[in-house]
mmCIF file of C-alpha atoms in Angstrom:
data_model
loop_
_atom_site.group_PDB
_atom_site.id
_atom_site.type_symbol
_atom_site.label_atom_id
_atom_site.label_comp_id
_atom_site.label_asym_id
_atom_site.label_seq_id
_atom_site.Cartn_x
_atom_site.Cartn_y
_atom_site.Cartn_z
ATOM 1 C CA UNK R 16 87.525 82.032 124.755
ATOM 2 C CA UNK R 17 90.471 84.450 124.859
ATOM 3 C CA UNK R 18 93.855 83.145 123.747
ATOM 4 C CA UNK R 19 96.714 83.297 126.244
ATOM 5 C CA UNK R 20 99.205 86.054 125.640
ATOM 6 C CA UNK R 21 102.319 84.927 123.793
ATOM 7 C CA UNK R 22 104.832 83.671 126.296
ATOM 8 C CA UNK R 23 108.313 83.299 124.979
ATOM 9 C CA UNK R 24 110.757 81.334 127.055
ATOM 10 C CA UNK R 25 113.716 79.228 126.227
ATOM 11 C CA UNK R 26 115.381 77.903 129.358
ATOM 12 C CA UNK R 27 119.094 77.493 129.061
ATOM 13 C CA UNK R 28 119.562 79.758 126.077
ATOM 14 C CA UNK R 29 120.111 83.487 125.954
ATOM 15 C CA UNK R 30 118.523 84.089 122.561
ATOM 16 C CA UNK R 31 114.885 83.397 121.823
ATOM 17 C CA UNK R 32 113.175 83.390 118.467
ATOM 18 C CA UNK R 33 109.668 83.803 117.086
ATOM 19 C CA UNK R 34 108.464 83.071 113.575
ATOM 20 C CA UNK R 35 105.742 84.999 111.754
ATOM 21 C CA UNK R 36 104.227 82.992 108.913
ATOM 22 C CA UNK R 37 102.246 83.869 105.827
ATOM 23 C CA UNK R 38 101.282 81.412 103.100
ATOM 24 C CA UNK R 39 104.408 79.215 103.018
ATOM 25 C CA UNK R 40 106.782 82.067 103.851
ATOM 26 C CA UNK R 41 108.041 83.119 107.235
ATOM 27 C CA UNK R 42 110.236 85.662 109.000
ATOM 28 C CA UNK R 43 112.279 84.811 112.064
ATOM 29 C CA UNK R 44 112.854 87.413 114.749
ATOM 30 C CA UNK R 45 115.362 86.692 117.487
ATOM 31 C CA UNK R 46 116.467 88.545 120.581
ATOM 32 C CA UNK R 47 117.945 87.943 123.990
ATOM 33 C CA UNK R 48 115.220 90.238 125.325
ATOM 34 C CA UNK R 49 112.021 88.257 125.795
ATOM 35 C CA UNK R 50 110.246 91.513 126.662
ATOM 36 C CA UNK R 51 111.159 92.975 123.295
ATOM 37 C CA UNK R 52 110.052 89.845 121.485
ATOM 38 C CA UNK R 53 106.761 89.821 123.352
ATOM 39 C CA UNK R 54 106.042 93.350 122.168
ATOM 40 C CA UNK R 55 106.664 92.272 118.556
ATOM 41 C CA UNK R 56 104.740 89.047 119.003
ATOM 42 C CA UNK R 57 101.721 90.907 120.300
ATOM 43 C CA UNK R 58 101.342 92.606 116.904
ATOM 44 C CA UNK R 59 101.456 89.406 114.860
ATOM 45 C CA UNK R 60 100.157 86.864 117.375
ATOM 46 C CA UNK R 61 97.779 84.963 115.026
ATOM 47 C CA UNK R 62 100.622 84.630 112.511
ATOM 48 C CA UNK R 63 103.088 83.085 114.951
ATOM 49 C CA UNK R 64 104.199 79.567 114.245
ATOM 50 C CA UNK R 65 106.202 77.303 116.533
ATOM 51 C CA UNK R 66 107.409 75.163 113.646
ATOM 52 C CA UNK R 67 107.165 77.184 110.443
ATOM 53 C CA UNK R 68 107.171 75.565 107.045
ATOM 54 C CA UNK R 69 108.044 76.982 103.680
ATOM 55 C CA UNK R 70 110.677 79.532 102.817
ATOM 56 C CA UNK R 71 112.285 81.872 105.325
ATOM 57 C CA UNK R 72 112.387 85.235 103.623
ATOM 58 C CA UNK R 73 114.087 87.255 106.332
ATOM 59 C CA UNK R 74 115.783 86.952 109.672
ATOM 60 C CA UNK R 75 115.998 89.841 112.126
ATOM 61 C CA UNK R 76 117.968 90.013 115.331
ATOM 62 C CA UNK R 77 116.919 92.602 117.894
ATOM 63 C CA UNK R 78 118.903 93.988 120.751
ATOM 64 C CA UNK R 79 118.138 96.554 123.399
ATOM 65 C CA UNK R 80 120.537 98.806 125.275
ATOM 66 C CA UNK R 81 119.943 101.954 127.323
ATOM 67 C CA UNK R 82 116.461 102.324 125.936
ATOM 68 C CA UNK R 83 117.540 102.050 122.292
ATOM 69 C CA UNK R 84 116.504 99.161 120.079
ATOM 70 C CA UNK R 85 118.659 97.897 117.226
ATOM 71 C CA UNK R 86 117.614 95.535 114.455
ATOM 72 C CA UNK R 87 120.086 93.673 112.263
ATOM 73 C CA UNK R 88 118.884 91.677 109.310
ATOM 74 C CA UNK R 89 120.434 88.791 107.455
ATOM 75 C CA UNK R 90 121.604 91.144 104.706
ATOM 76 C CA UNK R 91 123.808 93.095 107.083
ATOM 77 C CA UNK R 92 121.567 96.153 107.432
ATOM 78 C CA UNK R 93 121.213 97.773 110.833
ATOM 79 C CA UNK R 94 118.496 100.132 112.013
ATOM 80 C CA UNK R 95 118.291 101.809 115.415
ATOM 81 C CA UNK R 96 115.427 103.469 117.255
ATOM 82 C CA UNK R 97 115.585 105.664 120.306
ATOM 83 C CA UNK R 98 112.556 104.188 122.065
ATOM 84 C CA UNK R 99 110.659 100.949 122.296
ATOM 85 C CA UNK R 100 107.381 102.306 120.910
ATOM 86 C CA UNK R 101 108.986 103.598 117.693
ATOM 87 C CA UNK R 102 110.932 100.368 117.281
ATOM 88 C CA UNK R 103 107.926 98.076 117.698
ATOM 89 C CA UNK R 104 105.837 100.153 115.332
ATOM 90 C CA UNK R 105 108.568 100.248 112.687
ATOM 91 C CA UNK R 106 109.326 96.552 113.039
ATOM 92 C CA UNK R 107 105.665 95.706 112.595
ATOM 93 C CA UNK R 108 105.644 97.574 109.292
ATOM 94 C CA UNK R 109 108.983 96.099 108.319
ATOM 95 C CA UNK R 110 107.628 92.576 108.701
ATOM 96 C CA UNK R 111 104.649 93.431 106.527
ATOM 97 C CA UNK R 112 106.842 94.993 103.871
ATOM 98 C CA UNK R 113 109.096 91.957 103.744
ATOM 99 C CA UNK R 114 106.132 89.714 103.027
ATOM 100 C CA UNK R 115 104.867 92.132 100.378
ATOM 101 C CA UNK R 116 108.261 92.250 98.698
ATOM 102 C CA UNK R 117 108.482 88.454 98.741
ATOM 103 C CA UNK R 118 105.147 88.050 96.970
ATOM 104 C CA UNK R 119 104.875 90.705 94.243
ATOM 105 C CA UNK R 120 102.484 88.555 92.233
ATOM 106 C CA UNK R 121 99.781 89.211 94.816
ATOM 107 C CA UNK R 122 97.711 92.387 94.941
ATOM 108 C CA UNK R 123 98.295 93.950 98.336
ATOM 109 C CA UNK R 124 95.624 96.319 99.601
ATOM 110 C CA UNK R 125 95.583 98.370 102.790
ATOM 111 C CA UNK R 126 92.360 96.893 104.074
ATOM 112 C CA UNK R 127 90.629 94.970 106.791
ATOM 113 C CA UNK R 128 88.960 91.740 105.712
ATOM 114 C CA UNK R 129 86.464 89.360 107.276
ATOM 115 C CA UNK R 130 84.729 86.303 105.907
ATOM 116 C CA UNK R 131 80.962 85.954 106.058
ATOM 117 C CA UNK R 132 78.956 83.159 104.480
ATOM 118 C CA UNK R 133 81.961 81.991 102.506
ATOM 119 C CA UNK R 134 82.794 85.375 101.006
ATOM 120 C CA UNK R 135 85.357 87.987 101.916
ATOM 121 C CA UNK R 136 84.141 91.458 102.868
ATOM 122 C CA UNK R 137 86.968 93.916 102.356
ATOM 123 C CA UNK R 138 87.242 97.391 103.872
ATOM 124 C CA UNK R 139 89.841 99.473 102.074
ATOM 125 C CA UNK R 140 90.675 102.907 103.430
ATOM 126 C CA UNK R 141 93.458 105.180 104.568
ATOM 127 C CA UNK R 142 94.257 105.199 108.296
ATOM 128 C CA UNK R 143 91.694 106.822 110.532
ATOM 129 C CA UNK R 144 88.493 105.720 108.808
ATOM 130 C CA UNK R 145 87.787 103.034 111.393
ATOM 131 C CA UNK R 146 88.289 99.911 109.330
ATOM 132 C CA UNK R 147 90.049 98.063 112.168
ATOM 133 C CA UNK R 148 87.213 98.862 114.522
ATOM 134 C CA UNK R 149 84.680 97.782 111.898
ATOM 135 C CA UNK R 150 86.499 94.458 111.540
ATOM 136 C CA UNK R 151 86.523 93.946 115.303
ATOM 137 C CA UNK R 152 82.780 94.623 115.492
ATOM 138 C CA UNK R 153 82.073 92.232 112.607
ATOM 139 C CA UNK R 154 83.898 89.454 114.437
ATOM 140 C CA UNK R 155 81.305 89.870 117.208
ATOM 141 C CA UNK R 156 78.699 88.982 114.593
ATOM 142 C CA UNK R 157 80.328 85.652 113.798
ATOM 143 C CA UNK R 158 82.561 86.625 110.893
ATOM 144 C CA UNK R 159 85.923 84.974 110.520
ATOM 145 C CA UNK R 160 89.077 87.036 110.610
ATOM 146 C CA UNK R 161 91.460 87.411 107.683
ATOM 147 C CA UNK R 162 93.168 90.704 108.428
ATOM 148 C CA UNK R 163 92.984 93.998 110.217
ATOM 149 C CA UNK R 164 95.366 95.858 107.966
ATOM 150 C CA UNK R 165 96.637 94.006 104.901
ATOM 151 C CA UNK R 166 94.620 92.148 102.268
ATOM 152 C CA UNK R 167 96.667 90.055 99.822
ATOM 153 C CA UNK R 168 94.560 89.103 96.821
ATOM 154 C CA UNK R 169 95.574 86.289 94.520
ATOM 155 C CA UNK R 170 94.742 87.617 91.028
ATOM 156 C CA UNK R 171 94.660 84.086 89.643
ATOM 157 C CA UNK R 172 91.732 83.101 91.854
ATOM 158 C CA UNK R 173 90.438 86.468 93.151
ATOM 159 C CA UNK R 174 90.663 85.005 96.633
ATOM 160 C CA UNK R 175 91.891 86.926 99.660
ATOM 161 C CA UNK R 176 94.649 85.202 101.595
ATOM 162 C CA UNK R 177 94.621 85.411 105.386
ATOM 163 C CA UNK R 178 97.160 87.869 106.752
ATOM 164 C CA UNK R 179 96.099 87.830 110.385
ATOM 165 C CA UNK R 180 98.106 90.492 112.163
ATOM 166 C CA UNK R 181 96.680 91.102 115.619
ATOM 167 C CA UNK R 182 93.501 93.149 115.298
ATOM 168 C CA UNK R 183 93.175 96.394 117.221
ATOM 169 C CA UNK R 184 90.146 98.519 117.808
ATOM 170 C CA UNK R 185 89.490 101.945 119.183
ATOM 171 C CA UNK R 186 87.560 102.279 122.431
ATOM 172 C CA UNK R 187 84.503 104.348 121.542
ATOM 173 C CA UNK R 188 84.674 107.780 123.165
ATOM 174 C CA UNK R 189 81.682 109.179 125.019
ATOM 175 C CA UNK R 190 81.238 111.795 122.343
ATOM 176 C CA UNK R 191 81.444 111.399 118.637
ATOM 177 C CA UNK R 192 84.679 112.673 117.168
ATOM 178 C CA UNK R 193 85.426 113.959 113.712
ATOM 179 C CA UNK R 194 87.214 111.749 111.230
ATOM 180 C CA UNK R 195 90.417 113.758 111.498
ATOM 181 C CA UNK R 196 90.462 113.229 115.269
ATOM 182 C CA UNK R 197 89.714 109.517 115.106
ATOM 183 C CA UNK R 198 93.367 108.519 114.950
ATOM 184 C CA UNK R 199 93.989 110.103 118.349
ATOM 185 C CA UNK R 200 91.738 107.597 120.092
ATOM 186 C CA UNK R 201 93.939 104.837 121.459
ATOM 187 C CA UNK R 202 93.498 101.282 120.235
ATOM 188 C CA UNK R 203 93.375 98.081 122.233
ATOM 189 C CA UNK R 204 94.408 94.691 120.991
ATOM 190 C CA UNK R 205 91.567 92.281 120.311
ATOM 191 C CA UNK R 206 92.331 88.768 121.509
ATOM 192 C CA UNK R 207 91.054 86.135 119.103
ATOM 193 C CA UNK R 208 90.065 82.548 119.628
ATOM 194 C CA UNK R 209 91.966 80.356 117.135
ATOM 195 C CA UNK R 210 88.694 79.215 115.580
ATOM 196 C CA UNK R 211 87.893 82.776 114.525
ATOM 197 C CA UNK R 212 91.006 83.147 112.392
ATOM 198 C CA UNK R 213 90.516 81.982 108.834
ATOM 199 C CA UNK R 214 93.203 79.525 107.809
ATOM 200 C CA UNK R 215 92.384 79.394 104.111
ATOM 201 C CA UNK R 216 91.905 81.868 101.254
ATOM 202 C CA UNK R 217 88.377 83.162 100.865
ATOM 203 C CA UNK R 218 86.790 84.223 97.598
ATOM 204 C CA UNK R 219 86.258 87.938 97.370
ATOM 205 C CA UNK R 220 82.649 88.978 97.843
ATOM 206 C CA UNK R 221 82.249 92.721 98.282
ATOM 207 C CA UNK R 222 84.588 95.655 98.670
ATOM 208 C CA UNK R 223 83.738 98.657 100.825
ATOM 209 C CA UNK R 224 85.451 102.021 101.045
ATOM 210 C CA UNK R 225 84.521 103.208 104.538
ATOM 211 C CA UNK R 226 84.281 106.824 105.597
ATOM 212 C CA UNK R 227 83.653 107.626 109.208
ATOM 213 C CA UNK R 228 81.061 110.438 109.315
ATOM 214 C CA UNK R 229 80.387 111.250 112.977
ATOM 215 C CA UNK R 230 77.253 113.266 112.177
ATOM 216 C CA UNK R 231 75.687 110.658 109.914
ATOM 217 C CA UNK R 232 72.322 109.383 111.083
ATOM 218 C CA UNK R 233 73.068 105.770 110.279
ATOM 219 C CA UNK R 234 74.877 103.591 107.798
ATOM 220 C CA UNK R 235 74.717 104.175 104.080
ATOM 221 C CA UNK R 236 75.927 101.986 101.272
ATOM 222 C CA UNK R 237 76.274 103.685 97.915
ATOM 223 C CA UNK R 238 77.348 101.581 94.993
ATOM 224 C CA UNK R 239 80.710 102.717 93.689
ATOM 225 C CA UNK R 240 81.334 102.876 89.968
ATOM 226 C CA UNK R 241 84.038 100.468 88.777
ATOM 227 C CA UNK R 242 86.375 103.190 87.564
ATOM 228 C CA UNK R 243 86.152 105.039 90.891
ATOM 229 C CA UNK R 244 86.711 101.744 92.697
ATOM 230 C CA UNK R 245 89.938 101.239 90.761
ATOM 231 C CA UNK R 246 91.266 104.597 91.954
ATOM 232 C CA UNK R 247 90.169 103.891 95.527
ATOM 233 C CA UNK R 248 91.933 100.533 95.462
ATOM 234 C CA UNK R 249 95.006 102.067 93.862
ATOM 235 C CA UNK R 250 95.131 104.712 96.604
ATOM 236 C CA UNK R 251 95.204 101.885 99.117
ATOM 237 C CA UNK R 252 97.596 99.621 97.274
ATOM 238 C CA UNK R 253 100.926 98.528 98.713
ATOM 239 C CA UNK R 254 102.255 97.357 95.374
ATOM 240 C CA UNK R 255 105.292 99.044 93.933
ATOM 241 C CA UNK R 256 104.852 102.327 92.099
ATOM 242 C CA UNK R 257 107.181 100.997 89.431
ATOM 243 C CA UNK R 258 104.587 98.542 88.236
ATOM 244 C CA UNK R 259 101.574 100.811 88.540
ATOM 245 C CA UNK R 260 100.432 100.202 84.980
ATOM 246 C CA UNK R 261 100.253 96.492 85.731
ATOM 247 C CA UNK R 262 98.677 97.172 89.099
ATOM 248 C CA UNK R 263 95.912 99.251 87.491
ATOM 249 C CA UNK R 264 95.188 96.483 85.008
ATOM 250 C CA UNK R 265 94.838 93.987 87.843
ATOM 251 C CA UNK R 266 92.672 96.330 89.882
ATOM 252 C CA UNK R 267 90.424 96.895 86.861
ATOM 253 C CA UNK R 268 89.897 93.146 86.750
ATOM 254 C CA UNK R 269 88.884 93.175 90.422
ATOM 255 C CA UNK R 270 86.626 96.215 90.163
ATOM 256 C CA UNK R 271 84.789 94.874 87.142
ATOM 257 C CA UNK R 272 84.043 91.530 88.778
ATOM 258 C CA UNK R 273 82.989 92.455 92.305
ATOM 259 C CA UNK R 274 80.484 94.826 93.835
ATOM 260 C CA UNK R 275 82.077 97.864 95.411
ATOM 261 C CA UNK R 276 80.460 100.384 97.738
ATOM 262 C CA UNK R 277 81.151 103.634 99.484
ATOM 263 C CA UNK R 278 80.264 103.032 103.126
ATOM 264 C CA UNK R 279 79.466 106.011 105.348
ATOM 265 C CA UNK R 280 78.764 105.431 109.003
ATOM 266 C CA UNK R 281 78.695 107.198 112.342
ATOM 267 C CA UNK R 282 79.548 104.353 114.696
ATOM 268 C CA UNK R 283 81.089 100.984 114.005
ATOM 269 C CA UNK R 284 78.754 98.802 116.046
ATOM 270 C CA UNK R 285 75.681 99.907 114.117
ATOM 271 C CA UNK R 286 77.551 99.732 110.827
ATOM 272 C CA UNK R 287 78.579 96.143 111.517
ATOM 273 C CA UNK R 288 74.994 95.185 112.285
ATOM 274 C CA UNK R 289 73.805 96.822 109.070
ATOM 275 C CA UNK R 290 76.562 95.176 107.044
ATOM 276 C CA UNK R 291 75.623 91.726 108.328
ATOM 277 C CA UNK R 292 71.960 92.349 107.561
ATOM 278 C CA UNK R 293 72.783 93.492 104.049
ATOM 279 C CA UNK R 294 75.159 90.584 103.455
ATOM 280 C CA UNK R 295 72.543 88.128 104.715
ATOM 281 C CA UNK R 296 70.042 89.427 102.184
ATOM 282 C CA UNK R 297 72.469 89.392 99.274
ATOM 283 C CA UNK B 11 91.074 128.678 76.725
ATOM 284 C CA UNK B 12 88.812 126.098 75.100
ATOM 285 C CA UNK B 13 86.303 127.410 72.603
ATOM 286 C CA UNK B 14 83.980 125.861 70.044
ATOM 287 C CA UNK B 15 86.735 125.782 67.375
ATOM 288 C CA UNK B 16 89.392 124.166 69.563
ATOM 289 C CA UNK B 17 90.565 120.745 68.428
ATOM 290 C CA UNK B 18 91.362 118.489 71.416
ATOM 291 C CA UNK B 19 93.790 115.559 71.137
ATOM 292 C CA UNK B 20 94.552 112.749 73.531
ATOM 293 C CA UNK B 21 98.149 112.852 74.745
ATOM 294 C CA UNK B 22 100.170 110.029 73.320
ATOM 295 C CA UNK B 23 101.468 107.357 75.656
ATOM 296 C CA UNK B 24 98.491 107.527 78.009
ATOM 297 C CA UNK B 25 97.331 104.034 78.904
ATOM 298 C CA UNK B 26 93.663 103.215 79.123
ATOM 299 C CA UNK B 27 91.750 100.376 80.750
ATOM 300 C CA UNK B 28 88.206 99.634 79.787
ATOM 301 C CA UNK B 29 85.614 98.831 82.435
ATOM 302 C CA UNK B 30 82.332 98.059 80.709
ATOM 303 C CA UNK B 31 81.072 101.600 79.912
ATOM 304 C CA UNK B 32 83.733 103.356 81.963
ATOM 305 C CA UNK B 33 87.467 103.762 81.678
ATOM 306 C CA UNK B 34 90.553 104.341 83.758
ATOM 307 C CA UNK B 35 93.349 106.266 82.093
ATOM 308 C CA UNK B 36 96.911 106.445 83.323
ATOM 309 C CA UNK B 37 99.843 108.609 82.344
ATOM 310 C CA UNK B 38 103.054 106.828 83.299
ATOM 311 C CA UNK B 39 105.065 110.034 82.881
ATOM 312 C CA UNK B 40 103.112 111.985 85.503
ATOM 313 C CA UNK B 41 101.822 108.905 87.398
ATOM 314 C CA UNK B 42 98.414 110.510 87.032
ATOM 315 C CA UNK B 43 95.397 108.226 86.905
ATOM 316 C CA UNK B 44 91.815 109.298 86.256
ATOM 317 C CA UNK B 45 88.454 107.570 86.190
ATOM 318 C CA UNK B 46 86.066 108.333 83.351
ATOM 319 C CA UNK B 47 82.359 107.627 83.505
ATOM 320 C CA UNK B 48 80.516 106.694 80.325
ATOM 321 C CA UNK B 49 80.164 110.273 79.097
ATOM 322 C CA UNK B 50 83.735 111.255 79.889
ATOM 323 C CA UNK B 51 84.951 108.095 78.221
ATOM 324 C CA UNK B 52 83.128 108.972 75.013
ATOM 325 C CA UNK B 53 84.563 112.484 75.097
ATOM 326 C CA UNK B 54 88.050 111.084 75.613
ATOM 327 C CA UNK B 55 87.639 108.666 72.714
ATOM 328 C CA UNK B 56 86.416 111.444 70.427
ATOM 329 C CA UNK B 57 89.495 113.563 71.181
ATOM 330 C CA UNK B 58 91.451 112.238 68.226
ATOM 331 C CA UNK B 59 92.768 115.538 66.868
ATOM 332 C CA UNK B 60 90.258 115.742 64.016
ATOM 333 C CA UNK B 61 87.131 117.140 65.687
ATOM 334 C CA UNK B 62 86.429 120.622 66.947
ATOM 335 C CA UNK B 63 84.696 120.983 70.287
ATOM 336 C CA UNK B 64 81.532 121.869 68.365
ATOM 337 C CA UNK B 65 81.732 118.701 66.271
ATOM 338 C CA UNK B 66 82.492 116.625 69.352
ATOM 339 C CA UNK B 67 79.485 118.068 71.171
ATOM 340 C CA UNK B 68 77.256 117.392 68.166
ATOM 341 C CA UNK B 69 78.382 113.785 67.978
ATOM 342 C CA UNK B 70 77.857 113.264 71.677
ATOM 343 C CA UNK B 71 74.419 114.842 71.540
ATOM 344 C CA UNK B 72 73.463 112.485 68.726
ATOM 345 C CA UNK B 73 74.750 109.510 70.708
ATOM 346 C CA UNK B 74 72.622 110.428 73.732
ATOM 347 C CA UNK B 75 69.720 111.740 71.663
ATOM 348 C CA UNK B 76 69.892 115.142 73.366
ATOM 349 C CA UNK B 77 69.853 118.734 72.133
ATOM 350 C CA UNK B 78 73.386 119.987 71.501
ATOM 351 C CA UNK B 79 72.960 123.070 73.662
ATOM 352 C CA UNK B 80 72.196 120.832 76.650
ATOM 353 C CA UNK B 81 75.484 118.995 76.351
ATOM 354 C CA UNK B 82 77.955 121.658 75.230
ATOM 355 C CA UNK B 83 78.703 123.008 78.713
ATOM 356 C CA UNK B 84 79.375 119.506 80.052
ATOM 357 C CA UNK B 85 81.695 118.754 77.161
ATOM 358 C CA UNK B 86 83.732 121.901 77.797
ATOM 359 C CA UNK B 87 83.961 121.177 81.525
ATOM 360 C CA UNK B 88 85.172 117.659 80.812
ATOM 361 C CA UNK B 89 87.745 118.904 78.312
ATOM 362 C CA UNK B 90 89.006 121.549 80.727
ATOM 363 C CA UNK B 91 89.417 118.900 83.392
ATOM 364 C CA UNK B 92 91.245 116.582 81.004
ATOM 365 C CA UNK B 93 93.516 119.467 80.034
ATOM 366 C CA UNK B 94 94.174 120.261 83.703
ATOM 367 C CA UNK B 95 95.251 116.668 84.165
ATOM 368 C CA UNK B 96 97.421 116.995 81.049
ATOM 369 C CA UNK B 97 95.705 114.041 79.467
ATOM 370 C CA UNK B 98 94.404 116.078 76.530
ATOM 371 C CA UNK B 99 95.965 118.935 74.596
ATOM 372 C CA UNK B 100 94.153 121.643 72.652
#
């Protein structure tokens, strides 16, 4: 059952506020423009909390005037964008970065993650390899949703924490497109039923490095060597460059404990079916 | 140019992380990381500044129970790549 779009109203007050929560931390975003807040909310809808608990790590106030959007944070910094699209996109990434900065003890990977049979299946790749679309297709197969974009791993437990930004998927074109053209296909937001979103950390199961190969005849899984997996994960890591030596040590721990695969596929729907079959047999 | 009498040495300060038979090496100065499979790892470990390329190849061939002439080309390629990445000096 689709979830109703976020509706932000606060009769009698000129400023409204939304809270995006992650694992006992939250960020508050306020604005007198409900339209602006709705655009932001749409990107983090499963993370919204009416009554957040834990520590507030940032507070942003947004304003809009003559088509320009301005954000002021609680540290006195101000950023301005000339159009709504650029502002929403930048603010989405800003929220993610604030959470990453607040939790440096976690390993943050640019990846989509779903849970299947009690284990997390992670898809780590640079933009344009179709991981968001893969995640959306896997949800159709009964997987639970952890993230479309960011996978925080707790190195103490090797569990993936849910970071449920709103998932988006590309509408399949009539013709297959090359990987370098994939990013030009527009994405649509996938509405999730609350029961699909995983509320708790899930133990890591398998890690995939997807490559969209439009001329592939099917789906192929090739086991990735641990040392290659470390470099793949490092390429997709959000953790600070300053601590890369530590990051590599932590990624080596991950790569040596869990199966990693190169995943090549032509279309996401078939790949999802093949992934579920393979996971069911494992 | 690497030849059979060259003596390769690992660059000091390069960190290494063991992964069963493989290894990841990282140079904090250049921020360069590299993955080494089992063979490359052995080559890297043998680059201690005391062995010529010939001696290194012979030792590797003994380890894998292979004729030396079947492994020499691979050893040189690996050393050239490590030199390119500035992880080994000759």
